[in-house]
Amino acid sequence: MSAPDPTLSNLTLKSLKDPSFDTDEIFQTALGQWNGETGRPLPVEALQSIHSHLAGVQRRLGEIQKAANTVCERLEQDTSERQGLLLASLQAVERGHSEAQGLFRDVEAKTATLTQAATRHGNRLKTALLEKQRASAAIRQLNHLLTFAHAPSLSALPALFHDDARAGEAAATATALLAVSREVVEAMRSSHTLKQSAPLGSINAALVRLEEYCNALDNRVVSRFDAALARSDFPAMAACARIMAAGAGKKGDPSGSGERLLIQRYISTRPIFTEPEQGLMGRGPLDAGNPPPPGSPGGASPLRSLRLLYKTLLQNIMNEAVVAEQVFTQPTAALAALVTRVFEQRVQSAVDQALSWRGVPDPPSASDLRAHLRQLAEAVTMTRGLASDAQEVMGGESALMNELADAATAQHLANYVEEELEWLETRFREEEERAPGNPLSLPSFMELLAAHTEALERATTLGLGAGLTATVRTLHGTAADLAAPEGPPCLLRQARALLAAGLAACAGMCEVLGALGTLGAALELLLAHHAARVAPALLPAPADARTAAAGLEALRAELDAEALAALDAALAAELAGLEARLAECQLPADFRPSDADAVPGEGPGERPTPACVQACAALEELMLLVEQCLHGPNRESMQAEVGLRLVDALRRHMARQRFCPLGALCWRRDLQEYRRAARVDGPAARQLAEMEAEAGLLVVAPEALPGLVGSTLGLTAQRARQVIALRTDWGEAGARGKRLAALFPDDQRR
């Protein structure tokens, strides 16, 4: 038999891997592959061979599948048996675990019960021990009390009360006995069962002997403390302090007054009090005229000397803090007592000396007052700084240090506001005397503002507490201060006086307009000062803030009114001068020229008159000044006012002249020049145009006047008569068979 075809072998292997593969499918697949590869039908022998081979394979696969099923059934049965055994074992383990947990809970409950019982027994034993100790102590105390009651003198007391090594124990015992004795005596006295006598063995005798012993022990411990202090034996001093702290001092007062007695004795021996520096405080501007104390540095100022003293005092406090920690049981109390005495004895006198008014003339000058106020602020700042540094050394609350610092400077701060106002008033008065009647200047106002800023900063530095807002309001001023005839020298009153005086001192429009610019800048500075200094300081007091703001607005309103008045007066004076110059320089021939006055090559009215040229030059200077000094609506209002007042002046000037026809042309040319120079607009321009039209009445022939007045110009008969009366031919010319005066009578109205 020939070797099997590869295709057949592959199909056979596939059938072995997948027993569900049908042989018919294998056969059909092999046949399809053969036909596809060879292109001819498969031989019969091959088909039979393949079919028999596939049948054998199928039989073998059936045998293998049967054997596999048998093995699987056997394995499944074995697994089921083992799973049952494992489940039984697991249930047994769980039952054992539950039983063990129950046992553990029982053990924990019994342990807790035993612990509670042990704790109760322990507490009872401890209580019993404490009661035993109290009973033993009470027995000892009673024995000692009986000893004091039956002792005829202190020498009869037990050795405990004579042994210096056990003085602390003796002090504690005596203190306790003394407290009990006093309570018993007070109770018996309240129940009226106390006898006045003190026989041996009585509670009265015990109290007397205890007080006697406490006094003796007090004196003995103080003597030991003094001796230890003399030799700087800090351990011995600390032992004495512990004895006194036990309550033996001050007749057994348990409040600690015994140790305070030692603290006071210790403080009284400190060199800072027993050997103060000679001449530590120096000399300054306020000490002029007084000889320096012996040994003092002649060039040292009081503040520098005060600073040196505070540095020395702080160093001493730091040194004493180290000793207090080693000696006293209450070192903070010891330091507090030391610092209190330092402020009361050394700081107070040093501040008084530094802020002395000796040698200052009466009344003092502004420089003297300012120097004193600066020294006051610096002294207060340094004193509070010393209190803060001392507080850091001590620790604890700072209320005591603040109180000590305030007490040391309270006398000098009592009149601070009055002194500040006195300096501001004196300075302002001296400035007025130094430069009386000067025009307003911005530097002088800035100096005034700087002085008040310094005063506000000083008030803030001094930390006046609740009185700071009232001080700021007083220094700034209110509307009521402005209205008062004699108010305080606040900023608003002095600013008003300075600015108003500067406006009043201005002479001429140039100075007034310059002063107005300065006034505006000064008001801006004042508003900036209020926003930056005054308003923030018054935030805690809204009512004071509103009052200060209202005062500032009142000042602005007053200054605006005074500025308008000054400007009005200056403008009136300027135009009055202009009108006077016109009256002086305007020649009669200007408006009544003859043929001899004619300029060759020029017609009548081609150039303004010389007086008009001079007046227009002055007007141009005025308008240029207005443009330079004023801006916006202020400039427009000023230009309009100048135009209206110029029209009035020109009407009056016209009424003083007489015009021939050629002169009227010259007058019309002058009016045009005035309008150009004054740059008039609006109502003033219309009025000048009307005046130019009115000049036509002076040019035309008399016969044309009635028709011109009645129809063309639209003037009233009264105004027409006023203009026509200025003609040179008024008394001679006529029309319609009448004189001009008859044609235009005074009482006729259009």
XYZ file of C-alpha atoms in Angstrom:
750
model
C 0.000 0.000 0.000
C 1.377 3.337 -0.892
C 2.206 5.974 1.708
C -0.794 7.954 2.925
C -1.409 11.241 1.336
C -0.273 14.309 3.413
C -3.710 15.790 3.190
C -5.190 12.633 4.618
C -2.626 12.595 7.419
C -3.478 16.171 8.385
C -7.154 15.420 8.437
C -6.522 12.352 10.581
C -4.553 14.382 13.105
C -7.344 16.967 13.210
C -9.889 14.249 13.907
C -7.721 13.000 16.790
C -7.523 16.506 18.316
C -11.264 17.063 17.833
C -13.212 13.806 18.310
C -16.449 15.522 17.306
C -15.113 15.910 13.752
C -17.269 13.804 11.437
C -15.577 11.260 9.110
C -17.885 12.189 6.309
C -16.726 15.717 6.642
C -13.129 14.494 6.582
C -13.775 12.485 3.481
C -15.498 15.318 1.668
C -12.706 17.731 2.648
C -10.010 15.357 1.374
C -11.854 14.819 -1.861
C -12.200 18.586 -2.367
C -8.528 19.165 -1.752
C -7.539 16.384 -4.158
C -9.690 17.717 -6.914
C -8.447 21.242 -6.308
C -4.802 20.269 -6.373
C -4.740 17.714 -9.188
C -7.684 18.737 -11.272
C -8.717 15.077 -11.726
C -11.006 12.701 -9.764
C -9.626 10.580 -6.931
C -8.951 6.925 -7.794
C -11.264 4.237 -6.451
C -8.454 2.443 -4.603
C -7.575 5.630 -2.838
C -11.133 6.233 -1.890
C -11.454 2.750 -0.424
C -8.176 3.125 1.453
C -9.233 6.425 2.899
C -12.608 5.122 3.894
C -11.190 2.068 5.663
C -8.557 4.180 7.373
C -11.128 6.633 8.593
C -13.315 3.856 9.895
C -10.369 2.497 11.901
C -9.655 5.889 13.278
C -13.249 6.371 14.296
C -13.288 3.054 16.126
C -10.082 3.942 17.975
C -11.497 7.308 18.950
C -14.590 5.660 20.358
C -12.431 3.360 22.510
C -10.364 6.303 23.783
C -13.477 8.314 24.594
C -14.955 5.422 26.548
C -11.730 4.959 28.554
C -11.614 8.713 29.264
C -15.230 8.699 30.486
C -14.449 5.842 32.853
C -11.451 7.707 34.308
C -13.472 10.906 34.734
C -16.271 9.125 36.573
C -13.772 7.528 38.930
C -12.068 10.909 39.606
C -15.418 12.626 40.216
C -16.417 9.983 42.755
C -13.075 10.251 44.564
C -13.319 14.089 44.643
C -16.834 13.968 46.082
C -15.708 11.656 48.890
C -12.740 13.905 49.767
C -14.927 17.038 49.706
C -17.307 15.473 52.222
C -14.395 14.645 54.525
C -13.054 18.206 54.250
C -16.471 19.728 55.025
C -16.794 17.568 58.099
C -13.315 18.646 59.273
C -14.109 22.337 58.638
C -17.309 22.135 60.677
C -15.392 20.571 63.518
C -12.794 23.368 63.380
C -15.520 26.046 63.400
C -17.168 24.449 66.432
C -13.802 24.453 68.175
C -13.199 28.104 67.259
C -16.576 29.143 68.679
C -15.904 27.247 71.876
C -12.460 28.899 72.134
C -13.976 32.378 71.671
C -16.474 31.688 74.415
C -13.661 30.605 76.704
C -11.670 33.732 75.885
C -14.714 35.922 76.671
C -15.133 34.198 79.983
C -11.457 34.741 80.754
C -11.675 38.444 79.824
C -14.771 38.937 81.975
C -13.095 37.229 84.930
C -9.943 39.287 84.316
C -11.946 42.541 84.260
C -13.728 41.529 87.430
C -10.426 40.761 89.100
C -8.955 44.071 87.877
C -11.892 46.044 89.239
C -11.693 44.238 92.504
C -7.935 44.875 92.677
C -8.489 48.541 91.863
C -11.096 48.873 94.594
C -8.836 47.163 97.070
C -5.928 49.335 95.966
C -7.976 52.523 96.352
C -9.121 51.360 99.749
C -5.554 50.593 100.752
C -4.384 53.966 99.451
C -7.239 55.734 101.241
C -6.461 53.831 104.395
C -2.781 54.775 104.052
C -3.692 58.437 103.511
C -6.056 58.346 106.443
C -3.322 56.747 108.512
C -0.890 59.456 107.434
C -3.441 62.159 108.187
C -4.171 60.608 111.526
C -0.474 60.384 112.297
C 0.026 63.980 111.197
C -2.995 65.063 113.239
C -1.618 63.246 116.269
C 1.736 64.929 115.782
C 0.004 68.291 115.323
C -2.062 67.738 118.454
C 1.049 66.780 120.366
C 2.804 69.910 119.118
C -0.288 71.979 119.948
C -0.322 70.540 123.462
C 3.373 71.302 123.682
C 2.746 74.950 122.734
C -0.212 75.113 125.116
C 1.820 73.848 128.088
C 5.167 75.513 127.237
C 5.915 78.329 129.722
C 8.400 79.849 127.221
C 9.853 79.268 123.795
C 12.887 77.542 125.261
C 10.619 74.725 126.451
C 9.628 73.785 122.915
C 10.952 70.571 121.299
C 14.206 70.487 119.349
C 12.318 70.667 116.061
C 11.508 74.319 116.724
C 15.105 75.254 117.568
C 17.004 73.394 114.857
C 17.942 75.754 111.985
C 18.395 72.795 109.688
C 14.720 71.887 110.160
C 13.430 75.451 110.125
C 11.306 74.765 107.027
C 9.528 71.853 108.718
C 9.093 73.904 111.881
C 7.649 76.804 109.887
C 5.147 74.560 108.103
C 4.123 72.936 111.412
C 3.759 76.260 113.203
C 1.753 77.661 110.319
C -0.711 74.767 110.366
C -1.042 74.910 114.177
C -1.539 78.653 114.089
C -4.331 78.367 111.497
C -6.109 75.666 113.557
C -5.715 77.637 116.771
C -7.156 80.773 115.225
C -10.136 78.879 113.833
C -10.853 77.320 117.238
C -10.485 80.619 119.033
C -12.762 82.381 116.538
C -15.377 79.627 116.905
C -15.238 79.817 120.695
C -15.407 83.589 120.618
C -18.498 83.503 118.392
C -20.153 81.025 120.766
C -19.165 83.114 123.823
C -17.323 80.167 125.395
C -13.847 81.708 125.162
C -12.229 82.858 128.381
C -10.196 86.031 128.376
C -7.346 84.527 130.364
C -4.729 82.249 128.807
C -3.734 79.627 131.440
C -1.235 76.946 130.485
C -2.850 74.111 128.634
C -5.605 76.248 127.102
C -6.107 77.014 123.450
C -5.453 80.675 124.229
C -2.056 79.811 125.633
C -1.274 77.754 122.552
C -2.276 80.648 120.247
C -0.166 83.151 122.214
C 2.852 80.862 122.210
C 2.438 80.078 118.481
C 2.282 83.755 117.559
C 5.314 84.417 119.709
C 7.179 81.593 118.036
C 6.199 82.711 114.531
C 7.463 86.209 115.267
C 10.706 84.831 116.599
C 11.103 82.497 113.633
C 10.307 85.396 111.301
C 13.032 87.521 112.856
C 15.476 84.626 112.852
C 14.912 83.812 109.168
C 15.121 87.480 108.184
C 18.421 87.797 110.034
C 19.753 84.722 108.261
C 18.560 86.121 104.933
C 20.269 89.459 105.584
C 23.503 87.705 106.461
C 23.320 85.520 103.369
C 22.477 88.563 101.260
C 25.515 90.410 102.589
C 27.805 87.615 101.441
C 25.779 86.879 98.255
C 25.086 83.316 99.382
C 22.252 82.493 97.007
C 21.604 78.924 98.282
C 21.221 80.206 101.842
C 18.969 82.999 100.644
C 16.873 80.477 98.719
C 16.531 78.335 101.877
C 15.297 81.344 103.822
C 12.858 82.182 101.015
C 11.466 78.649 101.100
C 10.991 78.899 104.870
C 9.165 82.207 104.563
C 7.116 80.901 101.659
C 5.894 78.128 103.945
C 3.929 80.813 105.766
C 5.995 81.662 108.823
C 6.413 85.312 107.934
C 3.930 87.988 108.954
C 2.660 85.962 111.876
C 2.072 82.870 109.832
C 0.050 84.438 107.062
C -0.160 81.666 104.418
C -0.669 84.118 101.553
C 3.041 84.367 100.891
C 3.582 87.715 102.604
C 6.565 86.232 104.392
C 8.449 85.792 101.139
C 7.311 89.232 100.017
C 9.001 90.603 103.126
C 12.270 89.062 101.964
C 11.673 90.368 98.445
C 11.271 93.915 99.743
C 14.400 93.604 101.888
C 16.311 92.260 98.905
C 15.096 95.055 96.610
C 15.946 97.750 99.164
C 19.613 96.675 99.111
C 19.990 96.796 95.324
C 22.606 99.272 94.077
C 20.103 100.592 91.564
C 18.318 102.221 94.512
C 21.039 102.610 97.135
C 23.731 103.949 94.796
C 22.005 105.815 91.915
C 24.292 107.180 89.238
C 25.319 110.719 89.953
C 24.601 113.135 87.103
C 23.285 110.484 84.726
C 20.652 112.828 83.360
C 22.269 115.334 81.040
C 21.532 118.812 79.835
C 19.442 119.985 76.900
C 17.890 123.101 75.360
C 15.284 123.321 78.090
C 17.936 123.395 80.822
C 19.497 126.637 79.605
C 20.243 129.056 82.399
C 20.632 126.379 85.103
C 24.039 125.071 86.144
C 24.513 121.340 85.446
C 24.683 119.048 88.478
C 28.157 118.031 89.639
C 29.689 115.321 87.526
C 27.116 115.452 84.737
C 28.248 115.496 81.095
C 27.622 119.037 79.967
C 26.978 118.132 76.327
C 24.453 115.323 76.901
C 20.807 116.023 76.121
C 18.048 114.905 78.502
C 16.737 112.343 76.014
C 20.164 110.833 75.445
C 20.713 110.624 79.185
C 17.257 109.107 79.614
C 18.072 106.504 76.982
C 21.319 105.637 78.751
C 19.497 105.373 82.074
C 16.850 103.062 80.617
C 19.572 100.878 79.125
C 21.221 100.626 82.546
C 17.920 99.908 84.282
C 17.043 97.147 81.812
C 20.430 95.522 82.276
C 19.932 95.608 86.055
C 16.473 94.069 85.679
C 17.896 91.263 83.546
C 20.631 90.617 86.119
C 18.142 90.584 88.973
C 15.926 88.172 87.025
C 18.753 85.608 87.136
C 19.090 86.040 90.913
C 15.332 85.882 91.463
C 15.137 82.540 89.656
C 17.761 81.121 92.034
C 16.503 82.622 95.286
C 12.737 83.077 95.402
C 9.962 80.551 95.008
C 7.948 83.184 93.138
C 10.530 84.869 90.869
C 7.856 86.595 88.777
C 6.411 88.304 91.860
C 9.912 89.345 92.925
C 10.645 90.841 89.496
C 7.257 92.585 89.450
C 8.030 94.219 92.794
C 11.492 95.228 91.577
C 10.221 96.723 88.304
C 7.407 98.524 90.111
C 9.879 100.217 92.393
C 12.178 101.000 89.452
C 9.358 102.829 87.671
C 8.120 104.582 90.787
C 11.501 105.671 92.077
C 13.879 105.951 89.133
C 11.809 106.215 85.947
C 9.353 108.774 87.331
C 12.088 111.143 88.495
C 14.080 110.664 85.274
C 11.056 111.519 83.120
C 10.291 114.569 85.271
C 13.864 115.766 84.905
C 13.985 115.141 81.150
C 10.737 117.051 80.582
C 11.509 119.901 82.944
C 10.533 123.445 81.881
C 13.472 124.998 83.689
C 15.116 127.843 81.836
C 12.320 128.249 79.307
C 11.167 131.876 78.891
C 7.608 132.745 79.771
C 5.803 132.763 77.432
C 7.812 130.119 75.539
C 8.593 130.494 71.866
C 7.364 128.126 69.190
C 10.765 126.429 68.997
C 10.755 125.877 72.787
C 7.254 124.400 72.690
C 8.117 122.176 69.756
C 11.286 120.925 71.449
C 9.297 120.112 74.582
C 6.618 118.237 72.636
C 9.222 116.241 70.747
C 10.958 115.362 73.991
C 7.605 114.360 75.463
C 6.842 111.993 72.581
C 10.336 110.512 72.665
C 10.277 110.105 76.454
C 6.888 108.387 76.361
C 8.039 106.068 73.569
C 11.230 105.154 75.421
C 9.348 104.610 78.688
C 6.881 102.268 77.022
C 9.769 100.522 75.321
C 11.415 99.962 78.710
C 8.135 98.544 80.046
C 7.867 96.212 77.043
C 11.465 95.012 77.466
C 10.907 94.451 81.175
C 7.775 92.489 80.357
C 9.756 90.193 78.060
C 12.186 89.532 80.907
C 9.369 88.822 83.374
C 6.885 86.993 81.148
C 3.218 86.746 82.031
C 0.617 89.469 81.628
C 1.629 92.916 80.407
C -1.110 94.902 82.170
C 1.153 95.827 85.102
C 3.933 97.108 82.852
C 1.518 99.185 80.812
C 0.080 100.709 83.977
C 3.556 101.545 85.292
C 4.586 103.201 82.009
C 1.359 105.208 81.863
C 1.702 106.280 85.498
C 5.266 107.505 84.912
C 4.160 109.801 82.065
C 0.569 110.596 83.083
C 1.454 113.930 84.678
C 3.120 115.168 81.491
C 0.377 113.861 79.196
C -2.392 115.532 81.200
C -1.911 118.874 79.399
C -0.613 117.485 76.111
C -3.483 118.702 73.917
C -3.300 122.230 75.345
C 0.481 122.312 74.815
C 0.084 121.073 71.229
C -2.481 123.785 70.480
C -0.277 126.386 72.164
C 2.634 125.417 69.921
C 0.467 125.606 66.789
C -0.909 129.006 67.803
C 2.499 130.418 68.765
C 4.073 129.160 65.561
C 1.276 130.666 63.444
C 1.506 133.999 65.232
C 5.281 134.133 64.816
C 4.948 133.388 61.095
C 2.421 136.217 60.754
C 4.715 138.625 62.572
C 7.694 137.546 60.480
C 5.979 138.166 57.124
C 2.928 140.379 57.577
C 0.767 141.165 54.564
C 2.547 138.827 52.156
C 0.570 137.431 49.217
C -0.559 133.847 49.380
C 2.244 131.339 48.793
C 2.081 127.569 48.615
C 5.299 126.981 50.625
C 3.871 128.835 53.627
C 0.702 126.740 53.470
C 2.754 123.546 53.149
C 4.691 124.548 56.276
C 1.392 125.019 58.107
C 0.192 121.615 56.907
C 3.492 120.017 57.903
C 3.157 121.430 61.427
C -0.324 119.971 61.843
C 0.801 116.663 60.330
C 3.575 116.538 62.908
C 1.027 117.190 65.645
C -1.224 114.360 64.407
C 1.682 111.935 64.164
C 2.771 112.888 67.665
C -0.744 112.308 69.007
C -0.770 108.883 67.361
C 2.676 108.070 68.746
C 1.632 109.000 72.263
C -1.191 106.429 72.059
C -3.872 108.427 73.820
C -6.310 105.515 73.609
C -9.948 106.531 73.545
C -8.931 110.198 73.620
C -7.076 109.982 70.307
C -10.132 110.661 68.139
C -11.119 113.663 70.242
C -7.560 115.004 69.985
C -7.502 114.539 66.202
C -10.860 116.292 65.884
C -9.617 119.169 68.053
C -6.414 119.563 66.040
C -8.281 119.399 62.728
C -11.259 121.604 63.624
C -14.977 121.645 62.883
C -17.541 123.950 61.322
C -18.399 125.214 64.815
C -14.744 126.164 65.341
C -14.825 128.149 62.102
C -17.998 129.960 63.129
C -16.776 130.783 66.653
C -15.303 134.291 67.076
C -12.398 132.881 69.106
C -11.988 129.194 68.436
C -9.046 126.879 69.055
C -5.980 127.215 66.794
C -7.052 124.209 64.739
C -5.956 123.473 61.189
C -9.150 124.764 59.580
C -9.022 128.140 61.359
C -5.335 128.665 60.650
C -5.734 127.570 57.025
C -8.613 130.008 56.593
C -6.676 132.842 58.205
C -3.572 132.180 56.116
C -5.399 131.794 52.796
C -7.782 134.699 53.401
C -4.925 136.993 54.439
C -2.984 135.960 51.344
C -5.961 136.800 49.130
C -6.469 140.125 50.859
C -2.801 141.034 50.380
C -2.977 140.554 46.606
C -2.765 143.764 44.595
C -3.891 143.636 40.997
C -5.393 141.016 38.790
C -2.064 139.264 38.244
C -1.542 138.566 41.951
C -5.187 137.628 42.491
C -5.199 135.093 39.663
C -1.891 133.669 40.887
C -3.341 133.457 44.392
C -6.380 131.602 43.040
C -4.113 128.958 41.539
C -2.254 128.714 44.823
C -5.563 128.514 46.677
C -6.699 125.594 44.517
C -3.422 123.749 45.096
C -3.665 124.462 48.844
C -7.191 123.054 48.992
C -6.042 119.926 47.157
C -3.249 119.487 49.696
C -5.742 120.000 52.503
C -8.078 117.362 51.055
C -5.172 114.932 50.632
C -4.116 115.581 54.239
C -7.646 114.900 55.435
C -7.887 111.654 53.445
C -4.448 110.362 54.448
C -4.203 111.513 58.072
C -7.456 112.709 59.582
C -10.054 110.316 58.151
C -8.146 107.080 59.077
C -7.565 108.349 62.620
C -11.287 109.112 63.017
C -12.549 105.743 61.736
C -13.322 104.485 65.281
C -15.570 107.563 65.830
C -17.957 108.036 62.871
C -19.594 111.083 64.464
C -16.235 112.865 64.776
C -15.378 111.872 61.210
C -18.579 113.432 59.904
C -17.982 116.583 61.969
C -14.441 116.962 60.615
C -15.609 116.432 57.018
C -18.374 119.028 57.481
C -15.814 121.505 58.802
C -13.650 120.957 55.731
C -16.623 121.604 53.444
C -17.482 124.770 55.376
C -13.898 125.996 54.932
C -14.076 125.352 51.192
C -17.326 127.290 50.931
C -15.871 130.274 52.831
C -12.705 130.314 50.747
C -14.713 130.087 47.530
C -16.748 133.124 48.582
C -13.628 135.087 49.525
C -11.923 134.094 46.270
C -14.903 135.311 44.262
C -14.948 138.561 46.204
C -11.222 139.113 45.635
C -11.567 138.285 41.961
C -14.533 140.622 41.594
C -12.676 143.465 43.298
C -9.563 142.886 41.189
C -11.586 142.796 37.966
C -13.458 145.953 38.921
C -10.165 147.688 39.679
C -8.628 146.475 36.436
C -11.489 147.750 34.276
C -11.728 150.947 36.265
C -8.058 151.559 35.515
C -8.680 150.713 31.891
C -11.553 153.162 31.756
C -9.453 155.833 33.467
C -6.639 155.357 30.974
C -9.124 155.675 28.130
C -10.532 158.864 29.596
C -7.047 160.235 29.990
C -5.559 159.184 26.654
C -8.572 159.522 24.365
C -8.277 162.940 22.692
C -11.340 164.858 21.487
C -9.768 165.021 18.060
C -9.748 161.206 17.845
C -13.471 161.206 17.060
C -13.617 164.691 15.472
C -10.752 164.572 12.991
C -10.097 167.321 10.490
C -8.697 167.020 7.032
C -5.298 167.969 8.391
C -5.354 164.890 10.677
C -5.860 162.484 7.777
C -3.016 160.044 7.105
C -1.998 159.906 3.437
C -3.072 156.654 1.775
C -5.516 155.660 4.545
C -9.241 156.090 4.713
C -11.107 157.071 7.846
C -11.444 154.292 10.448
C -8.812 151.995 8.970
C -6.757 151.869 12.163
C -7.747 152.124 15.876
C -7.063 155.254 17.835
C -3.907 155.428 19.981
C -5.946 155.262 23.188
C -7.684 152.165 21.890
C -4.331 150.571 21.065
C -3.123 151.115 24.641
C -6.357 149.822 26.136
C -6.351 146.753 23.884
C -2.781 145.972 24.894
C -3.873 145.959 28.527
C -6.903 143.821 27.630
C -4.737 141.295 25.808
C -2.436 141.006 28.816
C -5.468 140.500 31.045
C -6.984 137.803 28.834
C -3.642 136.037 28.476
C -3.336 136.010 32.252
C -6.853 134.586 32.539
C -5.992 131.802 30.087
C -2.817 130.947 31.970
C -4.293 130.958 35.474
C -7.818 129.669 34.963
C -9.115 126.544 33.287
C -12.388 125.040 32.157
C -15.635 126.639 33.355
C -13.746 129.127 35.528
C -11.940 130.523 32.500
C -15.135 130.739 30.456
C -16.991 132.508 33.253
C -14.132 134.951 33.721
C -13.935 135.753 29.997
C -17.693 136.347 29.858
C -17.547 138.620 32.904
C -14.655 140.613 31.434
C -16.642 141.064 28.213
C -19.778 142.302 29.995
C -17.875 144.721 32.189
C -15.893 145.951 29.168
C -19.164 146.726 27.385
C -20.351 148.785 30.359
C -17.052 150.670 30.478
C -17.162 151.343 26.730
C -20.734 152.640 26.988
C -19.648 155.090 29.650
C -16.588 156.034 27.615
C -18.777 156.577 24.536
C -21.129 158.817 26.502
C -18.211 161.145 27.296
C -17.276 161.672 23.622
C -18.616 163.716 20.662
C -18.490 162.215 17.171
C -18.396 163.576 13.687
C -19.163 161.161 10.852
C -15.480 160.349 10.321
C -14.974 160.053 14.070
C -17.885 157.640 14.264
C -16.103 155.404 11.750
C -13.030 155.537 13.973
C -15.181 154.600 16.995
C -16.620 151.636 15.117
C -13.075 150.530 14.307
C -12.145 150.835 17.980
C -15.125 148.672 18.972
C -13.968 145.973 16.609
C -10.499 146.141 18.112
C -11.904 145.895 21.644
C -13.902 142.823 20.677
C -10.815 141.189 19.220
C -8.589 141.989 22.178
C -11.117 140.873 24.767
C -12.030 137.724 22.795
C -15.621 138.272 23.781
C -18.381 135.839 22.958
C -22.003 135.374 23.811
C -23.967 138.292 25.344
C -20.954 140.623 25.395
C -20.312 140.025 21.682
C -23.948 140.767 20.873
C -23.845 143.993 22.864
C -20.668 145.124 21.121
C -22.312 144.378 17.765
C -25.255 146.525 18.852
C -22.845 149.332 19.745
C -21.256 149.078 16.299
C -24.706 149.329 14.767
C -25.495 152.297 16.983
C -22.367 153.994 15.638
C -24.199 154.192 12.304
C -26.454 156.864 13.846
C -23.361 158.993 14.153
C -22.355 158.564 10.508
C -25.520 159.052 8.434
C -26.982 162.407 7.447
C -29.558 163.914 9.833
C -32.362 163.414 7.282
C -31.868 159.604 7.428
C -32.025 159.327 11.184
C -35.820 159.027 11.673
C -36.166 156.184 9.249
C -33.012 154.437 10.481
C -34.098 154.579 14.109
C -37.679 153.561 13.510
C -37.205 150.656 11.118
C -33.658 149.407 10.760
C -31.983 149.434 14.199
C -35.030 148.819 16.347
C -33.731 151.065 19.159
C -35.889 152.720 21.726
C -36.340 156.425 21.275
C -34.568 157.039 24.566
C -31.485 155.029 23.528
C -31.565 156.571 20.052
C -31.635 160.045 21.567
C -28.657 159.148 23.856
C -26.610 158.043 20.841
C -27.691 160.830 18.462
C -26.982 163.431 21.158
C -23.305 162.472 20.803
C -23.189 163.890 17.264
C -21.240 167.095 16.845
C -24.149 168.592 14.905
C -26.732 167.759 17.577
C -27.542 171.348 18.317
C -27.494 172.537 14.696
C -28.734 169.782 12.377
C -32.344 168.847 11.795
C -34.718 166.799 9.695
C -38.285 167.207 8.524
C -38.140 170.863 9.513
C -37.231 170.137 13.130
C -34.109 170.142 15.182
C -32.723 166.765 16.183
C -33.478 167.556 19.804
C -37.138 168.097 18.867
C -37.262 164.903 16.845
C -35.884 162.833 19.743
C -37.130 164.370 22.995
C -36.149 162.987 26.435
C -39.602 161.680 27.446
C -40.429 159.921 24.157
C -40.568 156.138 24.097
C -40.831 153.902 21.180
